[in-house]
Tab-separated table of C-alpha atoms in Angstrom:
chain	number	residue	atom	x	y	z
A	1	UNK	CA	18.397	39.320	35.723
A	2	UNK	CA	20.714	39.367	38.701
A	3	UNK	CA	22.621	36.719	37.163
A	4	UNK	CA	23.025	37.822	33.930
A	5	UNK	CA	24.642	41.307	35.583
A	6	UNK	CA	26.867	38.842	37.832
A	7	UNK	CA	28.096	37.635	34.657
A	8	UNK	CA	28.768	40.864	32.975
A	9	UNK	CA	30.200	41.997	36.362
A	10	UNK	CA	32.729	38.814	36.369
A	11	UNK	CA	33.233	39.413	32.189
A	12	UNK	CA	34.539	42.904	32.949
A	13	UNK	CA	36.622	41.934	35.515
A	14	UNK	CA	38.223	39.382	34.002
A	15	UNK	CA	38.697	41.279	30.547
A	16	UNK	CA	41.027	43.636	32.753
A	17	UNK	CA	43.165	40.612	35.032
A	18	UNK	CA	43.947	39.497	31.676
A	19	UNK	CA	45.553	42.776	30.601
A	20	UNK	CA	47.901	42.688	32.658
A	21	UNK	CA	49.901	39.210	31.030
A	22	UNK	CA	47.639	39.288	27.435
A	23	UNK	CA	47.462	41.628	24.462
A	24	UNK	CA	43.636	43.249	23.976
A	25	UNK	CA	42.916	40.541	21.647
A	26	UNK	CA	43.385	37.667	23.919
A	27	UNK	CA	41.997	39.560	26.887
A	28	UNK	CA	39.036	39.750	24.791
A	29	UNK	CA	38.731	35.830	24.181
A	30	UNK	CA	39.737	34.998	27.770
A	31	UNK	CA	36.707	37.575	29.033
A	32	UNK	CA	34.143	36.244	26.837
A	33	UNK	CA	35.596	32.323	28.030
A	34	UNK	CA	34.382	33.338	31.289
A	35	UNK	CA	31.597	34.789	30.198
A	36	UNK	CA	30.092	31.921	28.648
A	37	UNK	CA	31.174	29.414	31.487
A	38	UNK	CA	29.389	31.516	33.814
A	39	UNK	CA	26.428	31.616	32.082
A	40	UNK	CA	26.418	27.541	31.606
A	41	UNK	CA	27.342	27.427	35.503
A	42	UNK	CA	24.473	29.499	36.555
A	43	UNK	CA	21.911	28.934	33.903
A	44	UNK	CA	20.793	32.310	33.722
A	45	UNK	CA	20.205	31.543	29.891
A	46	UNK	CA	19.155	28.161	28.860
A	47	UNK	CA	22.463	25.946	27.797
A	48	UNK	CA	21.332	25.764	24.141
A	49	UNK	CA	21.151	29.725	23.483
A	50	UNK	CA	24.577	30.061	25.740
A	51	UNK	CA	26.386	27.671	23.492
A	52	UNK	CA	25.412	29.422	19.935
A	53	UNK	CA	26.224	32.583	21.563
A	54	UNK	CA	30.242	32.390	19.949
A	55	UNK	CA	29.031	32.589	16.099
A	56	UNK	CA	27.522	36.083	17.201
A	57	UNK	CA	30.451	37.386	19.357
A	58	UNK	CA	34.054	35.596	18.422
A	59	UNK	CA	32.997	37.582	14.623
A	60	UNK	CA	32.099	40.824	16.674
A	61	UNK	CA	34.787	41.185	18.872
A	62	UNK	CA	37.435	40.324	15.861
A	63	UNK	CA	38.107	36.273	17.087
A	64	UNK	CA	37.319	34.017	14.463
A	65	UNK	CA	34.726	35.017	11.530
A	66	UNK	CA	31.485	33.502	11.297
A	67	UNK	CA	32.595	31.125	8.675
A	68	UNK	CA	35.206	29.659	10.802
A	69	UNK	CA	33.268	29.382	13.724
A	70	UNK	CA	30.076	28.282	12.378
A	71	UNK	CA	32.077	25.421	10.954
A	72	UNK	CA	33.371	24.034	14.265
A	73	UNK	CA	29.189	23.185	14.961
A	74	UNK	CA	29.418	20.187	11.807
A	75	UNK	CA	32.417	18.776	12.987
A	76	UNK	CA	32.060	14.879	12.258
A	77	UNK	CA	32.541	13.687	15.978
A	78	UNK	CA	29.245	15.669	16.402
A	79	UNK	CA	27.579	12.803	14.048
A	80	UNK	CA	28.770	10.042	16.089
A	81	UNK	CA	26.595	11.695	18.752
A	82	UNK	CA	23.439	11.884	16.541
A	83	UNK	CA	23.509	8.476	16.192
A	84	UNK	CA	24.280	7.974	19.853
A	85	UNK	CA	21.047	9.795	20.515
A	86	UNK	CA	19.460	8.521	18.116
A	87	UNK	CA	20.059	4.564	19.551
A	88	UNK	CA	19.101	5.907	23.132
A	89	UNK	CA	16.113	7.019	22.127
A	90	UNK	CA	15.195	3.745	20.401
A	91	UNK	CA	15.955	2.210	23.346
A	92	UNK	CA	13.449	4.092	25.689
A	93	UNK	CA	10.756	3.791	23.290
A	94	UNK	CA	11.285	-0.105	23.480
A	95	UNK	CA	11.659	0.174	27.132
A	96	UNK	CA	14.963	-2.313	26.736
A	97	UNK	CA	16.528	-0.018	29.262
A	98	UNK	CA	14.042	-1.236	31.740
A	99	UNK	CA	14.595	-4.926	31.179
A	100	UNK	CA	18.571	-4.531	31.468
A	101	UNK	CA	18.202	-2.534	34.846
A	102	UNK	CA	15.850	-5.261	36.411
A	103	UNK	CA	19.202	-7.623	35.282
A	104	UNK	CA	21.451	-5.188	36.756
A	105	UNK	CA	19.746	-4.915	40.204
A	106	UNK	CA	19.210	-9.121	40.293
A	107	UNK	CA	23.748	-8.748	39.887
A	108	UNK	CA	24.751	-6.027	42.076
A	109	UNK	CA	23.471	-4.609	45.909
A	110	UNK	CA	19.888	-3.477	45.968
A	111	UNK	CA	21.755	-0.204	47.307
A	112	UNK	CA	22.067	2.820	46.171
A	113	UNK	CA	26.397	2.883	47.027
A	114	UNK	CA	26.035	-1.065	45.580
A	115	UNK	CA	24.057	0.450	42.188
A	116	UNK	CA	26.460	3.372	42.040
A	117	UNK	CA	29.695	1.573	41.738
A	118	UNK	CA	28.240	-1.231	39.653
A	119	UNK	CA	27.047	1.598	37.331
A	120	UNK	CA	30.824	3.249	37.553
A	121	UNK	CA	32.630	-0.264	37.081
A	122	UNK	CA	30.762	-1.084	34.502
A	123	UNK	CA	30.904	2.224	32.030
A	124	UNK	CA	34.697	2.425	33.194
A	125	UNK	CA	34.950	-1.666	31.941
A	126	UNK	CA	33.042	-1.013	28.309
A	127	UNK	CA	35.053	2.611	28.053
A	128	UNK	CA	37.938	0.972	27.836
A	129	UNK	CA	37.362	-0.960	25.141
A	130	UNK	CA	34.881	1.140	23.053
A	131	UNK	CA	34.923	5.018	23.126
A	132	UNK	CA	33.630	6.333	26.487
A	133	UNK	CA	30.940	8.300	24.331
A	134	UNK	CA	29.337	5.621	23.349
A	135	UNK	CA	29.511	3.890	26.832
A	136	UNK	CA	27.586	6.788	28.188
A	137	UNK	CA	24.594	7.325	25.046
A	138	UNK	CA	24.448	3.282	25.776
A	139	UNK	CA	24.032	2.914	29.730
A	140	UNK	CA	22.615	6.533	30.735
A	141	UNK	CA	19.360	5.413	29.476
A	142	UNK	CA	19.483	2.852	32.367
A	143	UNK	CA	20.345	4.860	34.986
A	144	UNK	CA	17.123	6.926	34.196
A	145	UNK	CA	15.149	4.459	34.655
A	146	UNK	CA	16.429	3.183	38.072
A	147	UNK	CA	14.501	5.356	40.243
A	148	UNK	CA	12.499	8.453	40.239
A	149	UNK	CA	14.333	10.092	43.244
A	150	UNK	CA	16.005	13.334	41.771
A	151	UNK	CA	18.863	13.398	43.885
A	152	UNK	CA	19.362	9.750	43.291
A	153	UNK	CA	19.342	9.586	39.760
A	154	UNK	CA	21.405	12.547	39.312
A	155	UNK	CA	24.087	10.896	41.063
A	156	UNK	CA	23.642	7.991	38.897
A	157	UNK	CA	23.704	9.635	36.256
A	158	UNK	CA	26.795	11.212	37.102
A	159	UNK	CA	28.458	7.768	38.254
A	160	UNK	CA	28.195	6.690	34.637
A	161	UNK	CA	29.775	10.036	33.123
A	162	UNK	CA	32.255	9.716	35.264
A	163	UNK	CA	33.218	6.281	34.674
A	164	UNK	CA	33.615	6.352	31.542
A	165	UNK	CA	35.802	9.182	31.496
A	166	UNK	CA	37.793	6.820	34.507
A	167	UNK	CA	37.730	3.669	32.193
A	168	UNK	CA	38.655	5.654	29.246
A	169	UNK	CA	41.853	6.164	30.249
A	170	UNK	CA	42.572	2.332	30.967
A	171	UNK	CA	43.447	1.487	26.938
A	172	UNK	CA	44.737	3.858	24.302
A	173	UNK	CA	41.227	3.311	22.544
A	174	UNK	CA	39.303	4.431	25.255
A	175	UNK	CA	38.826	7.977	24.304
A	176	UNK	CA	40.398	10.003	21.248
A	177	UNK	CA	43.223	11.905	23.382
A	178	UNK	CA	44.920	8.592	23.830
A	179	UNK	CA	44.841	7.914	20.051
A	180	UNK	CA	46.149	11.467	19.623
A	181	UNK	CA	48.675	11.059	21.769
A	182	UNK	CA	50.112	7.927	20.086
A	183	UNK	CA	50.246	9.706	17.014
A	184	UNK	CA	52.178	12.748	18.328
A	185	UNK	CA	54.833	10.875	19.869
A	186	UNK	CA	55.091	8.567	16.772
A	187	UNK	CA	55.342	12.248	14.717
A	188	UNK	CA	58.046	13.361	16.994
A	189	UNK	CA	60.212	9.746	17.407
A	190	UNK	CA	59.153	9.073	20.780
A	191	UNK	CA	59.200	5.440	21.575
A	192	UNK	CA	55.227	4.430	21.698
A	193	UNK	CA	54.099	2.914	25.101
A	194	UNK	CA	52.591	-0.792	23.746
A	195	UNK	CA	48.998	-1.527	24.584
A	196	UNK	CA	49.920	-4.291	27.434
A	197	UNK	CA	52.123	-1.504	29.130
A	198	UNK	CA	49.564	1.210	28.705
A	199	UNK	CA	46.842	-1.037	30.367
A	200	UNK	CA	49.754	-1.773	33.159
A	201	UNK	CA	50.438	2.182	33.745
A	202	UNK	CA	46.894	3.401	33.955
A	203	UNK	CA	44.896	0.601	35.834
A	204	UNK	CA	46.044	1.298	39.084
A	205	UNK	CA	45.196	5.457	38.461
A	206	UNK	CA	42.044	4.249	37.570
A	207	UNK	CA	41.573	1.893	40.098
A	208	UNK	CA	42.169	4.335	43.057
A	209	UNK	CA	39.178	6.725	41.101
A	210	UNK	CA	36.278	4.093	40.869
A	211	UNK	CA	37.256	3.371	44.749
A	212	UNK	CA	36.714	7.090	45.412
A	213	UNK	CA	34.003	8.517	43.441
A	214	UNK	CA	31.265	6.420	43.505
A	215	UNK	CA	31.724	6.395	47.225
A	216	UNK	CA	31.363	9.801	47.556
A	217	UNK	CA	28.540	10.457	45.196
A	218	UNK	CA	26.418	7.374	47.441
A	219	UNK	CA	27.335	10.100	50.411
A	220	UNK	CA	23.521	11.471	51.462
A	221	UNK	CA	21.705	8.872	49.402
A	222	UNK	CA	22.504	5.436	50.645
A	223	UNK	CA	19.266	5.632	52.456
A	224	UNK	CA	17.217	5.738	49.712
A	225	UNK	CA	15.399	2.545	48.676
A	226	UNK	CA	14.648	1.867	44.841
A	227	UNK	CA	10.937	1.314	43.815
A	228	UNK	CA	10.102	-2.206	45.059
A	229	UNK	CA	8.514	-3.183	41.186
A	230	UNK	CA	11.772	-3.244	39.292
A	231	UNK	CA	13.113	-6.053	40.847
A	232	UNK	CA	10.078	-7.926	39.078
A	233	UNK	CA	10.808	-10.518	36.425
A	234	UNK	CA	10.469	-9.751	32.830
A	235	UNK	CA	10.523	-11.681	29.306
A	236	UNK	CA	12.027	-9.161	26.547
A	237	UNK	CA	9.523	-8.704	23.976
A	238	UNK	CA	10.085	-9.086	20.251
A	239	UNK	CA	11.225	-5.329	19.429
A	240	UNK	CA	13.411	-5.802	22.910
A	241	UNK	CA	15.158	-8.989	21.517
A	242	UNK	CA	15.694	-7.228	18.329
A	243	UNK	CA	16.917	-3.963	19.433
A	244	UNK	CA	18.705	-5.940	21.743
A	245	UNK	CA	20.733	-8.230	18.945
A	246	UNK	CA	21.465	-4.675	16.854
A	247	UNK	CA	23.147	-3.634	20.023
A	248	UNK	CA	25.379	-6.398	20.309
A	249	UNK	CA	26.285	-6.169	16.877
A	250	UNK	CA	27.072	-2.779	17.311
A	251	UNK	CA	29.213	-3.772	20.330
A	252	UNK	CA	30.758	-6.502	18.374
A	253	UNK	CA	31.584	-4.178	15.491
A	254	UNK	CA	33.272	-1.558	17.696
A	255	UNK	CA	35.324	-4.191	19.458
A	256	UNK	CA	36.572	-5.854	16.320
A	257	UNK	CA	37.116	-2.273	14.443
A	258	UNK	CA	39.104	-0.965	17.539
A	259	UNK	CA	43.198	-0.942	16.940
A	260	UNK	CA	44.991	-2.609	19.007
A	261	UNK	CA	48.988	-1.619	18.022
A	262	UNK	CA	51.285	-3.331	16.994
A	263	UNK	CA	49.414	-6.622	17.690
A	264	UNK	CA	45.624	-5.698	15.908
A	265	UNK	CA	45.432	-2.978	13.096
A	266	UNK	CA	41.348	-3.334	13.279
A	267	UNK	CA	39.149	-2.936	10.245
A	268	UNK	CA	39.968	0.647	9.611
A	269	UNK	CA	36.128	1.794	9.721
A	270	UNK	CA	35.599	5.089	10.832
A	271	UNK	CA	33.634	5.065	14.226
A	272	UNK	CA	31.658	7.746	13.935
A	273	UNK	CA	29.826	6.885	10.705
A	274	UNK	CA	29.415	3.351	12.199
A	275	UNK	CA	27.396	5.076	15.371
A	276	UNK	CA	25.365	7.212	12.780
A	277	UNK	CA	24.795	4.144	11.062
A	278	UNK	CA	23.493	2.052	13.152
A	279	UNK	CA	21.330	5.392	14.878
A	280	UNK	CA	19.718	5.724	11.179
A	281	UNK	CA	19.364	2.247	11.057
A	282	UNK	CA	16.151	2.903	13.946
A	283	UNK	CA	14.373	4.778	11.146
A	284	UNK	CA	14.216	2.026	8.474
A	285	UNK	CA	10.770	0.175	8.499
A	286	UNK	CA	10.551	-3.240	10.244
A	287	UNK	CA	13.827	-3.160	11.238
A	288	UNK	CA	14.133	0.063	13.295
A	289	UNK	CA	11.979	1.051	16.210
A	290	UNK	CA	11.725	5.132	15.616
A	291	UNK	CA	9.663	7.940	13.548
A	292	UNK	CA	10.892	10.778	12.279
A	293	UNK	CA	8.550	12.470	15.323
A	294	UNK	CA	11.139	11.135	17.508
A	295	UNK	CA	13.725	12.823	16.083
A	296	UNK	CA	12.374	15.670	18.490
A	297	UNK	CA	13.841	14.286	21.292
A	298	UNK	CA	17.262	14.373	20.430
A	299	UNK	CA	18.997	16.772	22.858
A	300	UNK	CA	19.989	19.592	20.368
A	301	UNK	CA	21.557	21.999	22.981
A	302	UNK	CA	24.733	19.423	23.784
A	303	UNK	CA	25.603	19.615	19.972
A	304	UNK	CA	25.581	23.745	19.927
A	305	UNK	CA	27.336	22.394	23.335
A	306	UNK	CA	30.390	20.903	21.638
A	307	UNK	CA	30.367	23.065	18.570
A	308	UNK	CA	31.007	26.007	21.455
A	309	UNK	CA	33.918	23.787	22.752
A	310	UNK	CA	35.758	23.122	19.259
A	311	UNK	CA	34.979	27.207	18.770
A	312	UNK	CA	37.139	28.147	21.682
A	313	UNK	CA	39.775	25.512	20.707
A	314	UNK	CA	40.166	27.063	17.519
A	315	UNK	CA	39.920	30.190	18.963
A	316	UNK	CA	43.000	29.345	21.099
A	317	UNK	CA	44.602	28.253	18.013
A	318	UNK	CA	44.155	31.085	15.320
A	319	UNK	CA	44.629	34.104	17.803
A	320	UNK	CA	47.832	32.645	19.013
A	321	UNK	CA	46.636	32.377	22.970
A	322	UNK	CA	47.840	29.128	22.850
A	323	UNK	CA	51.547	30.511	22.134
A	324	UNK	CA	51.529	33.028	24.518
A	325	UNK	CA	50.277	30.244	27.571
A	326	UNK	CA	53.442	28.084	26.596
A	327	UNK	CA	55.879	31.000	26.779
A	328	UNK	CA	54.371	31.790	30.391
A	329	UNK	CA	54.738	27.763	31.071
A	330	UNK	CA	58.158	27.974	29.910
A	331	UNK	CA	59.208	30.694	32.399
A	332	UNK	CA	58.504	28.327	34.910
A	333	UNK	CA	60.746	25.336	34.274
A	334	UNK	CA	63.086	26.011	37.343
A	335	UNK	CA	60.256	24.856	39.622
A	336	UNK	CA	61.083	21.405	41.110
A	337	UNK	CA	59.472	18.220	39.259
A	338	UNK	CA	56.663	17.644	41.707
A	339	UNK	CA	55.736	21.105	41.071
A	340	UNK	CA	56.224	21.227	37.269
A	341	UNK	CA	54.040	17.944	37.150
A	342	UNK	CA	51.108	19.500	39.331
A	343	UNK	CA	51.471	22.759	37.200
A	344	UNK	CA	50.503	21.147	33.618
A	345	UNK	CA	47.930	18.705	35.336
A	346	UNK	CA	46.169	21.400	36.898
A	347	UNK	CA	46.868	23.376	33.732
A	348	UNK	CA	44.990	20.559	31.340
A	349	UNK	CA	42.224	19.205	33.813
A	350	UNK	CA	40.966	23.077	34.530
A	351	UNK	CA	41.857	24.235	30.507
A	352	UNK	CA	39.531	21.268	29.441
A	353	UNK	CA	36.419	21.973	31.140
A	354	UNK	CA	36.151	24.900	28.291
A	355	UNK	CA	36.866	23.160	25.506
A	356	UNK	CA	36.750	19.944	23.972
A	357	UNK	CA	39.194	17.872	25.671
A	358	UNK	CA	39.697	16.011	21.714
A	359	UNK	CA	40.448	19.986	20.730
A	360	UNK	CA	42.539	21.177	23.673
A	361	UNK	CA	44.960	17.686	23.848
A	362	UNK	CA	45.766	18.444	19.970
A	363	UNK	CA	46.443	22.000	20.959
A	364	UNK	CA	48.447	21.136	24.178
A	365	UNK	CA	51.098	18.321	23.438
A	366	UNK	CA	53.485	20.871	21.381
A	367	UNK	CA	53.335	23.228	23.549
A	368	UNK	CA	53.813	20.386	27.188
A	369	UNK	CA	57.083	18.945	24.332
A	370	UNK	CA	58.252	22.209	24.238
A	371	UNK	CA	58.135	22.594	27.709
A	372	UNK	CA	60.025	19.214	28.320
A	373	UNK	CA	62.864	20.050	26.102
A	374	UNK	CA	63.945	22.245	28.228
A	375	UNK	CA	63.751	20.643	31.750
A	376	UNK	CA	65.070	16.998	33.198
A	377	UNK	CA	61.567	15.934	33.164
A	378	UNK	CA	60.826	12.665	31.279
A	379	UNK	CA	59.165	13.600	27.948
A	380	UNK	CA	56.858	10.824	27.564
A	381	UNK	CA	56.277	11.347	31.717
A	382	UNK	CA	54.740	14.718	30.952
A	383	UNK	CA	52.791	13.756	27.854
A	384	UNK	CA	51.094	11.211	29.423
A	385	UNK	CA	50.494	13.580	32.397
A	386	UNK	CA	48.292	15.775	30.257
A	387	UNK	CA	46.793	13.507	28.278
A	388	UNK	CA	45.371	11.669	31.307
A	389	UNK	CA	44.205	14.733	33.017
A	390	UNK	CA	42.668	15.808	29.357
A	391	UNK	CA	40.170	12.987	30.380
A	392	UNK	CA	40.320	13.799	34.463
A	393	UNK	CA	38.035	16.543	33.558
A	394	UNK	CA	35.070	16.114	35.793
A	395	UNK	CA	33.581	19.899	35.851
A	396	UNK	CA	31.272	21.095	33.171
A	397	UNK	CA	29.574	19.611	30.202
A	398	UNK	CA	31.657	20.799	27.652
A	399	UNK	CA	35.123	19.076	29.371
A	400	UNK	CA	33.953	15.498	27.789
A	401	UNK	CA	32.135	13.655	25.835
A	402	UNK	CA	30.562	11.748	28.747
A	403	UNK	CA	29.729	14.994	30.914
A	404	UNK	CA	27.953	16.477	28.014
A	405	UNK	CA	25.723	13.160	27.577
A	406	UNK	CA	24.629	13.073	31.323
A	407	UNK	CA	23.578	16.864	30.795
A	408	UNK	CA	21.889	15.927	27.934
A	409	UNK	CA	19.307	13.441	30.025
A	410	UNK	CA	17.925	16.229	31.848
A	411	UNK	CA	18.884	14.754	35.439
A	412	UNK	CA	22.081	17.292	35.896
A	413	UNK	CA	22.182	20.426	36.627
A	414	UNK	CA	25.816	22.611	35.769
A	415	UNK	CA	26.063	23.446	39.237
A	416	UNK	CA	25.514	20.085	40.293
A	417	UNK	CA	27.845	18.690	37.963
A	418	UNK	CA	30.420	21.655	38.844
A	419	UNK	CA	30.238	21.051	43.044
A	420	UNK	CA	30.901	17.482	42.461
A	421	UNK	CA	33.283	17.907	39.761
A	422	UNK	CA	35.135	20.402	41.335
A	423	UNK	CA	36.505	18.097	44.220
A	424	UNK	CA	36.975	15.064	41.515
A	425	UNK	CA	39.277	17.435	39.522
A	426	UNK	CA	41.262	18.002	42.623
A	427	UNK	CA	41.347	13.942	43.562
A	428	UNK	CA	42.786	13.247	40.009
A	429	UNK	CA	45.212	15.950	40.216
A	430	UNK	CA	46.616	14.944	42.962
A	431	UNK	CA	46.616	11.130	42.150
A	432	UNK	CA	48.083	11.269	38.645
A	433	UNK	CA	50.867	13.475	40.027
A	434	UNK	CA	50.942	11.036	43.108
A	435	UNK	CA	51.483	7.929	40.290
A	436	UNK	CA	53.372	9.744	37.754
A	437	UNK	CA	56.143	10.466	40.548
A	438	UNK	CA	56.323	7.133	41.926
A	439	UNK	CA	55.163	4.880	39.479
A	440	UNK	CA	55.178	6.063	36.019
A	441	UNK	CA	58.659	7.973	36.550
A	442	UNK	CA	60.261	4.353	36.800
A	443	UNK	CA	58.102	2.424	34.864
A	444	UNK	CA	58.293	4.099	31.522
């Protein structure tokens, strides 16, 4: 109870900060923001309840009707995960995930710091060539297996999340705000950044991240030892070699659908019915591994979870908040470059841990153009700047795709995944503005 009146306390509080800058409307929707970040943070409701909570109150407060935020809970991206979950779960019923950690532990340092970078190399390697979503639903599974040490495994956990979201950044078909930002700066006759020279600007931003994090998550844990028996040898079984052929098909499918412009155009099919494809594929007889009883196990909450996120981003959108924010931003163009730089990458990485970072990039890159019109900043510069840290979003569950998927395994905690994310947030700040100003400045 005490922290359900800390929240109303902090709801309150903020409702009337916000008056000062924001009309009554959009003090409103910034309150209630807090409110339900709070409430994830400190789990004084459980995360499923928290995140339906914005059908009942962006109708009552005036928002965004029922219809129009009920609406942002089907969104099709939400089917890609279903069939995620869906292949997971066929993969722990096989126990496939155990045989590809024993393989994993034979390659890397029996270590906990050895396990945890392997774990963040890899998901940051597969991210960048298929969507970081799916490198999380596919290797989380693993993780969970590695050891039964809670503290352990949440960091392992974690390590993958984060990873991906590193490795994401690496190609633009690593995660959708890349995509999206090709396509605005085609819109607005930008000259696009080719896939070679993408790979060349990012790699050393993400780099400089796998060095760091997975360093300091093995901080406190090193000493642990993993359980002596899964280092044992193991022949797959027949439902292990099968699952484990529809996985690389799946793989294989992704890699040869993904674009790669101008060289690669891909086979145009549309990712997320090839993940809920393949996730219904588990159900067929004598192919598939699954009953419909499994079904149960799908992690229901991180759907409402997203559907909240793509609520507030409309939100944003249909009240006008998102208006108002640029006109403050534009005030503030006199501020030197290093300044203006740290302002919108603080600004997106902070901004996308409450709300889908897919959502809030889409809602963002007018309003960062609009900002670079009217400075000496490099427009591409700042667009990639916000894009990146659209990804860089380490905090809460909602921020990305990956965070949401290590929530859903049951090893992290918000608060966990907050104190940790907290201090990443600040790293990648820093180092994007670090490499935008002397790297990206001359490079682009």
């Amino acid at each position: 109870m005490n922290k359900i009146l800390f929240t109303a306390i902090l709801t309150f509080a903020s409702y009337f900060l916000a008056t000062i800058a924001f009309n009554t409307q959009h003090s409103i929707l910034l309150a209630l923001i807090v409110m339900l970040v709070v409430l994830w943070t400190n789990e004084a409701l459980p995360i499923g309840v928290v995140s339906l909570l914005p059908i009942v109150l962006f109708p009552s407060f005036g928002i965004l009707g029922t219809e129009a935020t009920s609406l942002n809970y089907s969104k099709s991206i939400i089917f890609l995960f279903l069939g995620g979950f869906i292949i997971a779960i066929a993969t722990q019923k096989t126990h496939l995930h155990v045989y590809i950690s024993n393989k994993l532990l034979t390659l890397f340092p029996n270590t906990p710091r050895g396990i945890l970078f392997s774990l963040s190399i890899t998901a940051a390697f597969l991210s960048s060539l298929i969507s970081n979503t799916t490198t999380a639903l596919l290797l989380i599974p693993i993780a969970m297996y590695l050891t039964d040490n809670i503290k352990l495994k949440m960091r392992l956990v974690l390590s993958i999340a984060y990873g991906a979201s590193i490795g994401g950044i690496v190609t633009p078909i690593g995660t959708p705000p890349n995509l999206i930002l090709l396509g605005f700066m085609d819109q607005h006759a930008l000259e696009a950044i080719p896939f070679i020279k993408w790979i060349f600007l990012t790699a050393p931003l993400a780099f400089f991240m796998l060095l760091i994090i997975p360093f300091f998550l093995s901080i406190g844990v090193n000493d642990i030892r993993f359980d002596a028996e899964l280092s044992h040898k193991e022949k797959l079984t027949k439902d292990q070699k099968r699952l484990l052929y529809i996985l690389g098909s799946l793989v294989l499918l992704l890699l040869v659908n993904s674009k790669i412009e101008p060289y690669y155009s891909g086979l145009g099919l549309n990712e997320k019915g090839i993940l809920l494809s393949y996730g219904l594929l588990m159900l067929v007889p004598k192919v598939g591994f699954l009953e419909w009883e499994d079904m149960k196990k799908i992690p229901y909450e991180i759907i409402f979870l997203f559907g909240a996120g793509f609520s507030i981003a409309a939100a944003f959108s249909s009240t006008g908040l998102a208006l108002d924010i640029a006109k403050y931003l534009l005030e503030l163009t006199n501020l030197p470059v290093i300044l203006l730089i740290m302002l919108v990458a603080a600004l997106i990485t902070f901004t996308t841990e409450i709300t889908s970072n897919t959502a809030l990039i889409s809602i963002a890159l007018p309003i960062i153009y609009s900002l670079s019109q009217v400075t000496n900043i490099d427009t591409t510069l700042i667009l990639l700047v916000a894009t990146i840290c659209a990804s860089y979003a380490f905090m809460l569950p909602i921020a990305t795709p990956p965070n949401a998927i290590a929530m859903s395994s049951g090893a992290v905690k918000v608060k966990d995944m907050a104190k940790f994310g907290m201090i990443f947030n600040i790293l990648g700040i820093l180092s994007i503005t670090a490499i935008a100003l002397l790297y990206w400045q001359y490079a682009l």
